[in-house]
Short mmCIF file of C-alpha atoms and ligand atoms in Angstrom, two decimals:
data_model
loop_
_atom_site.label_atom_id
_atom_site.label_comp_id
_atom_site.label_asym_id
_atom_site.label_seq_id
_atom_site.Cartn_x
_atom_site.Cartn_y
_atom_site.Cartn_z
CA MET A 168 -19.68 -31.34 -22.15
CA SER A 169 -18.08 -34.79 -23.06
CA THR A 170 -16.93 -36.51 -19.92
CA ALA A 171 -13.33 -38.67 -20.43
CA SER A 172 -13.00 -42.02 -19.54
CA GLY A 173 -12.62 -42.59 -16.40
CA GLN A 174 -13.13 -39.32 -14.43
CA THR A 175 -11.79 -36.72 -16.24
CA THR A 176 -14.13 -33.62 -17.38
CA ALA A 177 -12.86 -32.82 -21.02
CA LEU A 178 -13.42 -29.23 -21.88
CA ASP A 179 -12.55 -26.29 -24.52
CA THR A 180 -12.56 -23.54 -21.51
CA LEU A 181 -12.10 -23.38 -17.91
CA VAL A 182 -12.99 -20.13 -15.84
CA ILE A 183 -12.48 -19.95 -12.69
CA GLY A 184 -14.62 -17.43 -10.49
CA ALA A 185 -18.07 -16.82 -11.04
CA GLY A 186 -18.24 -12.95 -10.86
CA ALA A 187 -18.48 -10.49 -13.37
CA ALA A 188 -15.55 -10.87 -15.85
CA GLY A 189 -15.74 -14.40 -15.70
CA MET A 190 -19.00 -15.10 -16.47
CA GLN A 191 -19.00 -12.68 -19.39
CA ALA A 192 -15.65 -14.77 -20.21
CA ALA A 193 -17.61 -17.90 -20.61
CA ALA A 194 -20.49 -16.21 -22.38
CA PHE A 195 -18.04 -15.21 -25.18
CA ALA A 196 -15.93 -18.23 -24.86
CA GLY A 197 -18.91 -20.35 -25.87
CA ALA A 198 -20.11 -18.83 -28.54
CA GLN A 199 -18.79 -20.75 -31.85
CA GLY A 200 -19.97 -24.06 -29.59
CA GLY A 201 -16.74 -24.58 -26.90
CA ARG A 202 -17.01 -26.70 -24.27
CA VAL A 203 -16.88 -23.88 -21.06
CA LEU A 204 -17.11 -24.30 -17.46
CA VAL A 205 -17.06 -21.70 -15.29
CA LEU A 206 -16.40 -22.62 -11.20
CA ASP A 207 -16.39 -20.87 -8.12
CA HIS A 208 -16.29 -21.91 -4.70
CA ALA A 209 -19.12 -19.00 -3.48
CA LYS A 210 -23.17 -20.94 -2.91
CA ALA A 211 -24.10 -18.67 -5.59
CA PRO A 212 -22.73 -16.58 -8.73
CA GLY A 213 -22.15 -12.98 -9.15
CA GLU A 214 -21.96 -12.26 -5.56
CA LYS A 215 -20.18 -8.75 -5.34
CA ILE A 216 -22.57 -8.14 -8.46
CA ARG A 217 -25.36 -8.50 -6.27
CA ILE A 218 -24.01 -5.88 -3.23
CA SER A 219 -22.61 -3.76 -5.52
CA GLY A 220 -24.73 -0.06 -6.16
CA GLY A 221 -26.44 -0.56 -2.99
CA GLY A 222 -27.72 -3.63 -4.69
CA ARG A 223 -28.85 -2.01 -8.09
CA CYS A 224 -25.70 -2.53 -9.37
CA ASN A 225 -24.22 0.61 -11.37
CA PHE A 226 -22.99 -1.22 -14.36
CA THR A 227 -21.36 1.16 -16.15
CA ASN A 228 -20.39 3.99 -16.72
CA LEU A 229 -21.47 6.75 -20.14
CA TYR A 230 -18.41 8.74 -19.89
CA ALA A 231 -15.64 5.15 -19.50
CA GLU A 232 -12.16 6.09 -20.83
CA PRO A 233 -8.76 4.70 -20.10
CA LYS A 234 -7.55 7.52 -18.12
CA ASN A 235 -10.47 6.66 -15.53
CA PHE A 236 -8.23 3.53 -14.05
CA LEU A 237 -5.32 3.15 -12.46
CA SER A 238 -2.30 0.60 -13.39
CA GLN A 239 1.63 0.46 -13.41
CA ASN A 240 0.88 0.50 -17.25
CA PRO A 241 -2.36 2.76 -17.76
CA HIS A 242 -1.92 1.75 -21.95
CA PHE A 243 -2.73 -1.44 -20.80
CA ALA A 244 -6.61 -1.57 -20.75
CA LYS A 245 -7.30 0.82 -23.63
CA SER A 246 -7.54 -2.13 -26.59
CA ALA A 247 -10.44 -4.24 -24.34
CA LEU A 248 -11.97 -0.82 -23.38
CA LYS A 249 -12.28 0.77 -26.82
CA ARG A 250 -13.26 -2.67 -28.73
CA TYR A 251 -15.59 -3.15 -25.95
CA THR A 252 -17.08 -0.72 -24.60
CA GLN A 253 -19.71 0.99 -21.95
CA TRP A 254 -22.61 1.21 -25.22
CA ASP A 255 -22.06 -2.62 -26.13
CA PHE A 256 -22.69 -3.35 -22.45
CA ILE A 257 -25.78 -0.80 -22.07
CA ASP A 258 -26.87 -2.24 -25.65
CA LEU A 259 -26.87 -6.04 -24.08
CA VAL A 260 -28.65 -4.18 -21.31
CA VAL A 261 -31.66 -3.38 -23.50
CA ARG A 262 -31.55 -6.56 -25.26
CA HIS A 263 -32.46 -8.39 -22.33
CA GLY A 264 -34.83 -5.82 -20.91
CA ILE A 265 -33.43 -4.81 -18.13
CA PRO A 266 -34.52 -1.39 -16.95
CA TYR A 267 -32.16 1.18 -16.12
CA HIS A 268 -30.82 5.17 -15.19
CA GLU A 269 -28.47 7.40 -14.68
CA LYS A 270 -27.91 8.66 -11.41
CA THR A 271 -25.18 10.54 -11.28
CA LEU A 272 -21.49 11.73 -13.62
CA GLY A 273 -22.31 9.02 -16.23
CA GLN A 274 -23.20 6.39 -13.60
CA LEU A 275 -25.90 4.13 -14.67
CA PHE A 276 -27.57 1.73 -12.02
CA CYS A 277 -30.16 -0.92 -12.77
CA ASP A 278 -33.89 0.63 -11.92
CA THR A 279 -35.13 -2.23 -10.05
CA SER A 280 -32.17 -4.65 -8.46
CA ALA A 281 -29.00 -6.00 -9.60
CA LYS A 282 -29.96 -9.17 -9.72
CA ASP A 283 -31.20 -8.25 -12.88
CA ILE A 284 -27.23 -8.15 -13.55
CA ILE A 285 -26.69 -11.63 -12.46
CA ARG A 286 -29.46 -13.18 -14.68
CA LEU A 287 -28.51 -11.30 -17.65
CA LEU A 288 -24.98 -13.35 -17.89
CA LEU A 289 -26.57 -16.26 -16.54
CA ASP A 290 -28.83 -16.32 -19.71
CA GLU A 291 -25.89 -15.38 -22.08
CA MET A 292 -23.51 -18.19 -20.41
CA GLU A 293 -26.99 -21.08 -20.85
CA ALA A 294 -27.32 -19.83 -24.66
CA VAL A 295 -23.84 -20.77 -25.04
CA GLY A 296 -24.55 -24.01 -23.05
CA ALA A 297 -21.52 -22.66 -20.65
CA GLN A 298 -22.07 -24.58 -16.90
CA LEU A 299 -21.33 -23.54 -13.86
CA TRP A 300 -20.44 -25.27 -10.75
CA LEU A 301 -20.93 -23.67 -7.72
CA LYS A 302 -19.33 -24.71 -4.00
CA THR A 303 -16.13 -26.25 -6.17
CA ARG A 304 -13.17 -25.93 -4.73
CA LEU A 305 -9.92 -25.88 -7.29
CA VAL A 306 -6.97 -28.26 -5.77
CA SER A 307 -4.81 -27.81 -7.92
CA LEU A 308 -3.65 -26.45 -11.56
CA GLU A 309 -1.17 -28.02 -14.10
CA LYS A 310 0.09 -27.36 -17.33
CA ALA A 311 0.15 -30.35 -19.83
CA GLU A 312 1.69 -31.10 -23.12
CA THR A 313 -1.55 -29.53 -24.54
CA GLY A 314 -3.38 -26.93 -22.39
CA PHE A 315 -3.68 -27.51 -18.28
CA THR A 316 -5.00 -29.97 -16.06
CA ALA A 317 -6.78 -29.72 -12.83
CA THR A 318 -8.62 -31.21 -9.97
CA VAL A 319 -11.34 -29.69 -8.22
CA GLU A 320 -12.98 -30.89 -5.00
CA ARG A 321 -16.89 -30.70 -5.91
CA GLU A 322 -19.77 -32.43 -3.50
CA GLY A 323 -17.03 -34.56 -1.57
CA GLN A 324 -15.15 -35.69 -4.33
CA HIS A 325 -11.96 -34.97 -6.36
CA ARG A 326 -12.68 -34.50 -9.98
CA GLN A 327 -10.00 -34.04 -12.73
CA LEU A 328 -10.68 -31.67 -15.63
CA THR A 329 -9.00 -31.12 -18.75
CA ALA A 330 -8.82 -27.66 -20.54
CA ARG A 331 -7.02 -26.18 -23.73
CA ASN A 332 -7.55 -22.82 -22.09
CA VAL A 333 -8.22 -21.63 -18.44
CA VAL A 334 -9.34 -17.98 -17.64
CA VAL A 335 -8.91 -16.68 -14.31
CA ALA A 336 -11.53 -14.66 -13.13
CA ALA A 337 -11.08 -14.87 -9.25
CA GLY A 338 -10.81 -11.34 -8.59
CA GLY A 339 -8.87 -9.04 -5.48
CA LYS A 340 -8.82 -9.42 -2.04
CA SER A 341 -11.20 -7.06 -1.01
CA ILE A 342 -14.61 -8.26 1.52
CA PRO A 343 -13.01 -11.49 2.53
CA LYS A 344 -15.77 -12.49 3.99
CA MET A 345 -17.76 -12.37 0.33
CA GLY A 346 -15.44 -15.05 -0.74
CA ALA A 347 -12.35 -12.95 -1.73
CA SER A 348 -9.55 -14.78 -2.00
CA ASN A 349 -5.58 -15.06 -3.46
CA LEU A 350 -6.46 -17.54 -5.67
CA GLY A 351 -5.89 -15.54 -8.69
CA TYR A 352 -2.38 -14.50 -7.82
CA GLN A 353 -1.23 -17.81 -6.94
CA ILE A 354 -2.06 -19.02 -10.00
CA ALA A 355 0.23 -16.00 -11.57
CA GLU A 356 2.48 -16.84 -9.02
CA GLN A 357 2.47 -20.57 -9.99
CA PHE A 358 2.53 -19.80 -13.68
CA GLY A 359 5.64 -17.33 -12.90
CA LEU A 360 4.06 -14.45 -13.50
CA ALA A 361 4.58 -11.18 -11.54
CA VAL A 362 2.18 -9.42 -9.28
CA THR A 363 2.25 -6.09 -8.59
CA GLU A 364 1.67 -4.44 -5.22
CA THR A 365 -1.58 -4.96 -4.49
CA ARG A 366 -3.29 -2.68 -2.06
CA PRO A 367 -7.16 -2.05 -0.49
CA ALA A 368 -8.86 0.75 -2.70
CA LEU A 369 -11.50 2.55 -2.72
CA VAL A 370 -11.84 2.66 0.72
CA PRO A 371 -12.32 5.07 3.58
CA LEU A 372 -9.58 6.71 5.18
CA THR A 373 -9.23 6.50 8.96
CA PHE A 374 -7.22 8.88 11.63
CA THR A 375 -6.40 8.80 15.30
CA ASP A 376 -6.28 11.29 18.17
CA GLY A 377 -7.65 14.62 17.93
CA LEU A 378 -8.41 14.10 14.56
CA LEU A 379 -10.66 10.71 14.92
CA GLU A 380 -12.82 12.83 18.01
CA HIS A 381 -13.40 15.50 15.79
CA CYS A 382 -14.80 13.01 12.30
CA LYS A 383 -16.87 11.00 15.61
CA SER A 384 -18.18 14.35 16.81
CA LEU A 385 -19.14 14.77 13.05
CA ALA A 386 -20.23 11.04 12.46
CA GLY A 387 -23.12 11.23 9.52
CA VAL A 388 -22.21 15.21 8.45
CA ALA A 389 -21.86 14.93 4.91
CA VAL A 390 -20.67 17.83 2.50
CA ASP A 391 -19.76 18.42 -1.37
CA ALA A 392 -16.22 18.70 -1.35
CA ARG A 393 -12.74 18.65 -3.20
CA VAL A 394 -10.41 16.29 -1.93
CA SER A 395 -6.78 16.30 -3.06
CA CYS A 396 -3.69 13.66 -2.98
CA GLY A 397 -0.63 15.34 -5.05
CA LYS A 398 -2.01 16.56 -7.87
CA THR A 399 -4.95 14.58 -7.75
CA SER A 400 -8.44 15.84 -6.91
CA PHE A 401 -11.70 14.54 -6.87
CA ASP A 402 -15.05 16.67 -6.35
CA GLU A 403 -17.81 14.61 -4.99
CA ALA A 404 -19.63 14.13 -1.44
CA MET A 405 -17.70 13.36 1.71
CA LEU A 406 -19.03 12.02 5.04
CA PHE A 407 -17.55 12.08 8.26
CA THR A 408 -17.65 8.49 10.39
CA HIS A 409 -16.71 7.45 13.50
CA ARG A 410 -14.08 5.95 12.10
CA GLY A 411 -12.47 9.09 10.19
CA LEU A 412 -13.28 9.96 6.85
CA SER A 413 -15.73 8.59 3.68
CA GLY A 414 -17.39 9.10 0.63
CA PRO A 415 -17.22 9.04 -2.89
CA SER A 416 -14.48 11.96 -2.89
CA ILE A 417 -12.58 9.53 0.34
CA LEU A 418 -12.67 6.63 -1.68
CA GLN A 419 -12.04 7.89 -5.09
CA ILE A 420 -8.67 9.65 -3.41
CA SER A 421 -7.87 6.48 -1.46
CA SER A 422 -6.74 5.03 -4.41
CA TYR A 423 -3.88 7.85 -4.79
CA TRP A 424 -2.93 7.58 -1.59
CA ARG A 425 -0.29 6.08 -0.14
CA GLU A 426 1.00 6.00 3.66
CA SER A 427 2.48 9.99 5.41
CA ALA A 428 0.89 11.47 2.62
CA GLY A 429 -1.27 14.07 3.66
CA VAL A 430 -4.70 14.46 1.99
CA ARG A 431 -6.37 17.70 1.19
CA VAL A 432 -9.97 18.89 1.38
CA ASP A 433 -11.88 21.41 0.35
CA MET A 434 -15.24 21.52 1.86
CA ALA A 435 -17.00 24.33 -0.59
CA PRO A 436 -15.10 24.11 -4.19
CA GLY A 437 -15.91 27.10 -5.61
CA TRP A 438 -16.45 29.39 -2.87
CA SER A 439 -13.71 31.70 -1.25
CA ALA A 440 -14.44 31.76 2.19
CA GLU A 441 -12.03 34.34 2.89
CA ASP A 442 -13.85 36.84 0.32
CA ASP A 443 -17.03 36.40 1.86
CA LEU A 444 -15.98 36.45 5.45
CA ARG A 445 -14.10 39.68 4.39
CA ALA A 446 -16.98 40.98 2.45
CA TRP A 447 -19.73 40.08 5.71
CA ARG A 448 -17.68 41.74 8.17
CA THR A 449 -17.72 45.01 6.48
CA GLN A 450 -21.22 44.64 5.29
CA GLN A 451 -22.95 42.50 7.77
CA GLY A 452 -21.01 42.84 10.99
CA LYS A 453 -23.88 42.34 13.43
CA LYS A 454 -24.88 39.26 12.32
CA GLN A 455 -23.42 35.86 13.93
CA ILE A 456 -20.59 34.14 11.92
CA SER A 457 -22.68 30.63 12.54
CA THR A 458 -25.78 32.42 10.63
CA LEU A 459 -24.14 33.48 7.99
CA LEU A 460 -21.60 30.19 7.51
CA SER A 461 -24.64 27.49 8.01
CA GLU A 462 -26.15 29.28 4.74
CA ARG A 463 -22.51 27.34 2.72
CA LEU A 464 -22.22 24.54 5.22
CA PRO A 465 -23.98 21.66 7.14
CA ALA A 466 -24.93 23.38 10.65
CA ARG A 467 -23.13 20.83 12.61
CA LEU A 468 -20.00 21.48 10.78
CA VAL A 469 -20.21 24.93 10.87
CA GLU A 470 -20.89 24.54 15.19
CA SER A 471 -17.62 22.60 15.25
CA LEU A 472 -15.58 24.65 13.21
CA LEU A 473 -16.20 27.77 15.07
CA GLY A 474 -15.87 26.04 18.28
CA GLU A 475 -12.49 24.79 17.23
CA ALA A 476 -11.46 28.65 16.54
CA ASN A 477 -13.15 30.05 19.97
CA LEU A 478 -15.87 31.49 17.46
CA THR A 479 -19.14 30.28 18.67
CA ALA A 480 -20.84 33.57 19.55
CA ALA A 481 -18.84 35.50 17.73
CA ARG A 482 -20.41 38.57 14.97
CA ALA A 483 -19.12 39.05 11.66
CA GLY A 484 -17.31 41.65 12.45
CA ASP A 485 -15.11 41.42 15.38
CA LEU A 486 -12.94 38.45 13.19
CA PRO A 487 -9.83 39.65 13.51
CA ASP A 488 -7.52 39.32 10.45
CA LYS A 489 -5.28 36.22 11.56
CA LYS A 490 -8.81 34.26 12.76
CA LEU A 491 -10.75 34.79 9.76
CA ARG A 492 -7.45 33.37 7.39
CA ALA A 493 -7.16 30.56 9.40
CA LEU A 494 -10.80 29.80 9.46
CA ALA A 495 -11.62 30.32 5.90
CA GLU A 496 -8.10 27.78 5.19
CA ARG A 497 -9.82 25.27 7.98
CA ILE A 498 -13.13 25.90 4.97
CA ASN A 499 -11.23 26.05 2.09
CA ALA A 500 -7.88 24.09 2.40
CA TRP A 501 -8.20 21.40 5.12
CA SER A 502 -4.62 19.51 5.70
CA VAL A 503 -5.38 16.56 7.22
CA LEU A 504 -3.22 13.32 7.52
CA PRO A 505 -4.84 9.49 7.38
CA THR A 506 -2.96 7.04 9.40
CA GLY A 507 -4.70 4.17 7.42
CA THR A 508 -7.24 3.07 5.54
CA GLU A 509 -10.44 0.83 6.43
CA GLY A 510 -9.02 -1.96 4.42
CA TYR A 511 -10.11 -4.83 2.33
CA ARG A 512 -12.66 -5.53 4.99
CA THR A 513 -14.58 -2.22 3.46
CA ALA A 514 -12.36 -1.85 -0.03
CA GLU A 515 -14.79 -1.93 -2.77
CA VAL A 516 -11.29 -2.89 -5.00
CA THR A 517 -8.09 -3.98 -4.94
CA LEU A 518 -5.28 -1.73 -6.43
CA GLY A 519 -2.40 -3.80 -8.00
CA GLY A 520 -2.19 -7.57 -9.58
CA VAL A 521 -1.35 -9.68 -12.29
CA ASP A 522 1.89 -7.55 -13.90
CA THR A 523 -0.23 -6.25 -17.23
CA ARG A 524 3.35 -6.91 -18.51
CA ALA A 525 2.98 -10.22 -18.37
CA LEU A 526 -0.06 -10.32 -20.43
CA SER A 527 -1.78 -9.54 -23.98
CA SER A 528 -3.32 -6.20 -23.94
CA GLN A 529 -5.12 -7.65 -27.11
CA THR A 530 -6.67 -10.91 -25.43
CA MET A 531 -5.62 -11.44 -21.60
CA GLU A 532 -3.15 -14.36 -22.51
CA ALA A 533 -0.05 -14.81 -20.34
CA ARG A 534 2.41 -14.21 -23.13
CA ASP A 535 4.74 -17.27 -22.58
CA LEU A 536 1.76 -19.35 -21.16
CA PRO A 537 -0.55 -19.72 -24.28
CA GLY A 538 -4.01 -20.55 -22.95
CA LEU A 539 -3.64 -19.14 -19.70
CA TYR A 540 -5.86 -15.65 -19.23
CA PHE A 541 -6.28 -13.59 -16.91
CA ILE A 542 -8.69 -10.95 -16.80
CA GLY A 543 -10.65 -8.42 -14.38
CA GLU A 544 -9.95 -7.39 -10.62
CA VAL A 545 -6.98 -9.82 -10.62
CA VAL A 546 -5.21 -7.78 -13.59
CA ASP A 547 -3.36 -4.52 -12.45
CA VAL A 548 -6.51 -2.18 -13.42
CA THR A 549 -8.35 -0.61 -10.96
CA GLY A 550 -10.79 1.81 -11.75
CA TRP A 551 -12.22 4.67 -10.51
CA LEU A 552 -15.81 4.63 -8.59
CA GLY A 553 -18.31 5.43 -10.81
CA GLY A 554 -18.88 1.90 -12.56
CA TYR A 555 -15.87 1.85 -14.13
CA ASN A 556 -14.56 -1.36 -12.24
CA PHE A 557 -17.58 -3.62 -13.84
CA GLN A 558 -16.55 -2.02 -17.07
CA TRP A 559 -12.98 -3.88 -16.64
CA ALA A 560 -14.75 -6.25 -15.69
CA TRP A 561 -16.97 -6.28 -19.12
CA SER A 562 -14.34 -5.40 -21.40
CA SER A 563 -11.33 -7.76 -19.76
CA GLY A 564 -14.10 -10.72 -20.02
CA TRP A 565 -14.97 -10.09 -24.12
CA ALA A 566 -11.00 -9.71 -24.76
CA ALA A 567 -10.45 -12.97 -23.44
CA GLY A 568 -13.72 -14.96 -24.18
CA THR A 569 -13.68 -13.27 -28.51
CA ALA A 570 -9.90 -14.23 -28.43
CA ILE A 571 -10.39 -18.24 -27.16
CA SER A 572 -14.09 -18.31 -29.44
CA ASN A 573 -12.51 -17.08 -32.35
CA ARG A 574 -9.60 -19.76 -32.31
CA SER A 575 -11.86 -22.72 -31.42
P1 FDA B 19 -15.31 -10.50 -8.38
O1 FDA B 19 -15.05 -10.32 -7.29
O2 FDA B 19 -16.62 -10.33 -8.99
O3 FDA B 19 -15.47 -12.32 -8.69
C1 FDA B 19 -14.57 -13.27 -8.30
C2 FDA B 19 -15.48 -14.83 -8.19
O4 FDA B 19 -14.02 -15.74 -8.20
C3 FDA B 19 -15.99 -14.80 -6.83
O5 FDA B 19 -17.05 -15.11 -7.54
C4 FDA B 19 -15.66 -15.69 -6.02
O6 FDA B 19 -16.40 -16.26 -5.19
C5 FDA B 19 -14.50 -16.30 -6.66
N1 FDA B 19 -13.81 -16.33 -6.20
C6 FDA B 19 -12.72 -16.64 -5.57
N2 FDA B 19 -11.71 -17.46 -4.90
C7 FDA B 19 -12.09 -18.28 -5.16
C8 FDA B 19 -11.03 -19.28 -4.76
N3 FDA B 19 -10.10 -19.52 -4.08
N4 FDA B 19 -12.33 -20.80 -5.73
C9 FDA B 19 -13.37 -20.50 -6.50
N5 FDA B 19 -13.89 -19.44 -6.41
C10 FDA B 19 -12.91 -18.25 -6.28
N6 FDA B 19 -17.96 -2.18 -9.16
C11 FDA B 19 -18.53 -1.26 -10.14
O7 FDA B 19 -18.40 -1.04 -11.25
N7 FDA B 19 -20.53 -0.54 -9.89
C12 FDA B 19 -20.52 -1.10 -7.99
O8 FDA B 19 -21.53 -0.48 -8.46
C13 FDA B 19 -19.78 -1.58 -7.59
N8 FDA B 19 -19.86 -1.81 -5.95
C14 FDA B 19 -19.03 -2.44 -5.20
C15 FDA B 19 -19.45 -2.46 -3.99
C16 FDA B 19 -18.96 -3.55 -3.39
C17 FDA B 19 -19.55 -3.31 -1.84
C18 FDA B 19 -18.20 -4.20 -3.76
C19 FDA B 19 -17.17 -4.87 -2.76
C20 FDA B 19 -17.09 -3.67 -4.91
C21 FDA B 19 -18.02 -3.17 -5.97
N9 FDA B 19 -17.78 -2.65 -7.01
C22 FDA B 19 -18.54 -2.01 -7.85
C23 FDA B 19 -16.74 -3.38 -7.49
C24 FDA B 19 -17.14 -4.46 -8.53
O9 FDA B 19 -17.47 -5.80 -7.46
C25 FDA B 19 -15.16 -5.52 -8.85
O10 FDA B 19 -14.75 -5.09 -9.26
C26 FDA B 19 -16.13 -6.82 -9.45
O11 FDA B 19 -17.40 -7.40 -9.22
C27 FDA B 19 -14.84 -7.13 -10.13
O12 FDA B 19 -15.42 -8.54 -10.88
P2 FDA B 19 -14.80 -10.14 -11.39
O13 FDA B 19 -15.00 -10.80 -11.82
O14 FDA B 19 -12.93 -9.73 -11.68
O15 FDA B 19 -14.23 -10.83 -9.81
#
């Protein structure tokens, strides 16, 4: 890297954020010899990668396609996802000799550790000579006649940088204690780009009063559920917690849920509780309902449902029609009204972000400000749970990185 006179470091590309998207972009931006620097205020790169997937990083999904992403412009992500697919990233993982496996629903995880993915990205950056400055704070970023000038604070000193390209990969707002900040949105706003409403997503739902007490009493119980909000449904596990409901199906639906909307839970999808309760009433009338239901649902849940309905010790044959229908509905069509979410403290991602109308879907470059790129979670593209968010980081990072290196 060349250092211009005084304290100014001249770069081709400055990447802000050493997360998944930023490191991917740096590795591609430097492919033709461009001088690339990635800065981050954290002590280590890829902190969210490290904690992702329970420490094993669900790095992509075999079935990733545009329908797995939310955005005010659902078409925006198509180009990058199509040109740099899950198979491209899987190839990279294979080339680095990282062992992986499919866990469920196409979700690919490292066999050993998420750190393997961080190492892969650092090795790719090193291969093109991209530099990494950690514990570095961006003090200011300005448009210059050609490119940009930045002031950063590193090791207690202010340093000046110039760069033809700036790639903003500062991520979203989730998990502030891991270094998430508003920086990416602030840069967008500073340069006149709109930011759509942001909200926590892939986040547990919370309840108050009786529903909260119900959830608390069942904390730790999990069921395979179909959880719906409006026309959207997810069939995955649901977990009762001390604060409300969580588990993959709830995290998924949280991205679609809005305040005052109801959520419907089928705790035994594909099974009609009403049909079986009716059949049991005539054919197995002497058996306790709790015994019969416990073959289908966790015993603690059954105990709670029957307690609520004053049917704790009831036999199948004694079930009046009205109670039978109410119990069946409680199992197959439980309507709940969440009061909120656990917020950014536990949300896996941020919904919304830099308005895609201001960006090129081919290159991620700001349409009105050549040389300024936004990639990854800071952009208004949010994936489902299951490896989709990292795929967006890889695809959008690749799109910006290759566009930069092709022009250098
Ligand atoms: P990312 O957040 O990774 O990186 C942003 C970088 O910018 C960080 O290094 C940060 O320190 C830096 N930064 C922020 N503000 C700054 C500032 N002011 N100055 C300097 N640097 C700054 N996804 C998935 O597909 N599979 C999974 O298994 C998981 N698991 C998972 C678990 C948990 C607990 C969370 C919180 C999230 C996930 N995700 C996930 C989501 C995934 O981690 C997320 O979508 C990507 O990390 C986004 O990549 P980015 O590079 O855009 O942001």
